[in-house]
Amino acid sequence: MSGSKKKGEPRANQYAYPGLDRVIHERARLSVLTSLTRYPKGLRFNDLKALCGLTDGNLSRHMQVLQEAGLVEVAKSFDQNRPQTTCHLTADGHKRYMEYLAVLEQVVRDAAAAVKEGRSATAGAKS
Amino acid sequence: MSGSKKKGEPRANQYAYPGLDRVIHERARLSVLTSLTRYPKGLRFNDLKALCGLTDGNLSRHMQVLQEAGLVEVAKSFDQNRPQTTCHLTADGHKRYMEYLAVLEQVVRDAAAAVKEGRSATAGAKS
C-alpha cells in the first residue's frame, strides 16, 4: 500500500499497535498497574487484590510477571509481628505505563473514528 | 472494604474490569475488529493483514478464535478465477465490540485519573 492511496483507503499498519505492550495490556496486569499508579506510596497485597478483584493465586502470578519485567517491586516487612507484603510501581514501570497509556488513548480515538467512518460507509452504500 | 471509607481510599473492584472481554482485548484481535468496524462491507484477507501488520499465520489463528466466538465471518469466493477470502464483522461482533469500547474508554478515564491522583498523593507526602 503506497502513499498515493485516496483518503479512506486502507493504510498499511493503520491499526497495528506495536506500542501496546503485552506485559501491560493483559487485563489483570492493567488493573494492577493502574492501582499502583493511583497509590504511588505502595499498596498492601490484600488491598491490591481487592482493588483489582483478583484471587491470591492470580495476583501472585501476575505480580511475578510484572516483577520479572521490572515494572513493580515487592517489599516484605512485619506489622505487629505479622508478615506484610507491600507492592510498588518502579520508576521504569511508571514510565512504561505512561507510554502504554498514550497508545491506549490512540486506540480509543481510532476505534471511535472507525465506528463513525464505518457508519458513513454503510449509509453511503444504502443511499 | 465498606462504604464508610473516606474519599480517596481503595474501593473493592475499583480497577477490576470484567467487561474487558479477553477475546476482544488481545492486541491483534483488537486490531482486526477495529479494521472490520472501519470497513463494514468487509475486507479481503490481505488488506486486513496489512491494516493490522500481521503475518498470514497470525491473522489466520486470530480469525479462527474470532470466528469460534461468533464475532466475525469469513466468505470464500473467486475473483477472476483466483480464490479470495473476505472477512466481515457479524452483528453480534459489532455489538460486543461497542460494549468493549465503552469499557476501554472507562479504563482510559480511570487511568488518567489515577495518574493525576497519584501525583497529588506524592506531592502531598513531600509538602
XYZ file of C-alpha atoms in Angstrom, chain A residues 18 36 43 45 51 53-54 63 74 76 78 92 109 123 125:
15
model
C 3.267 -2.291 18.421
C -0.222 1.147 41.835
C -0.341 -0.965 48.420
C -1.078 -7.211 48.813
C -8.926 -3.153 44.106
C -10.902 -8.102 42.085
C -8.266 -10.864 41.842
C 2.922 -9.765 40.175
C 7.597 -6.158 46.332
C 8.285 -7.820 52.777
C 6.401 -7.041 59.662
C 10.590 2.280 34.881
C -9.595 7.554 19.327
C -25.049 4.795 4.984
C -23.956 2.124 0.370
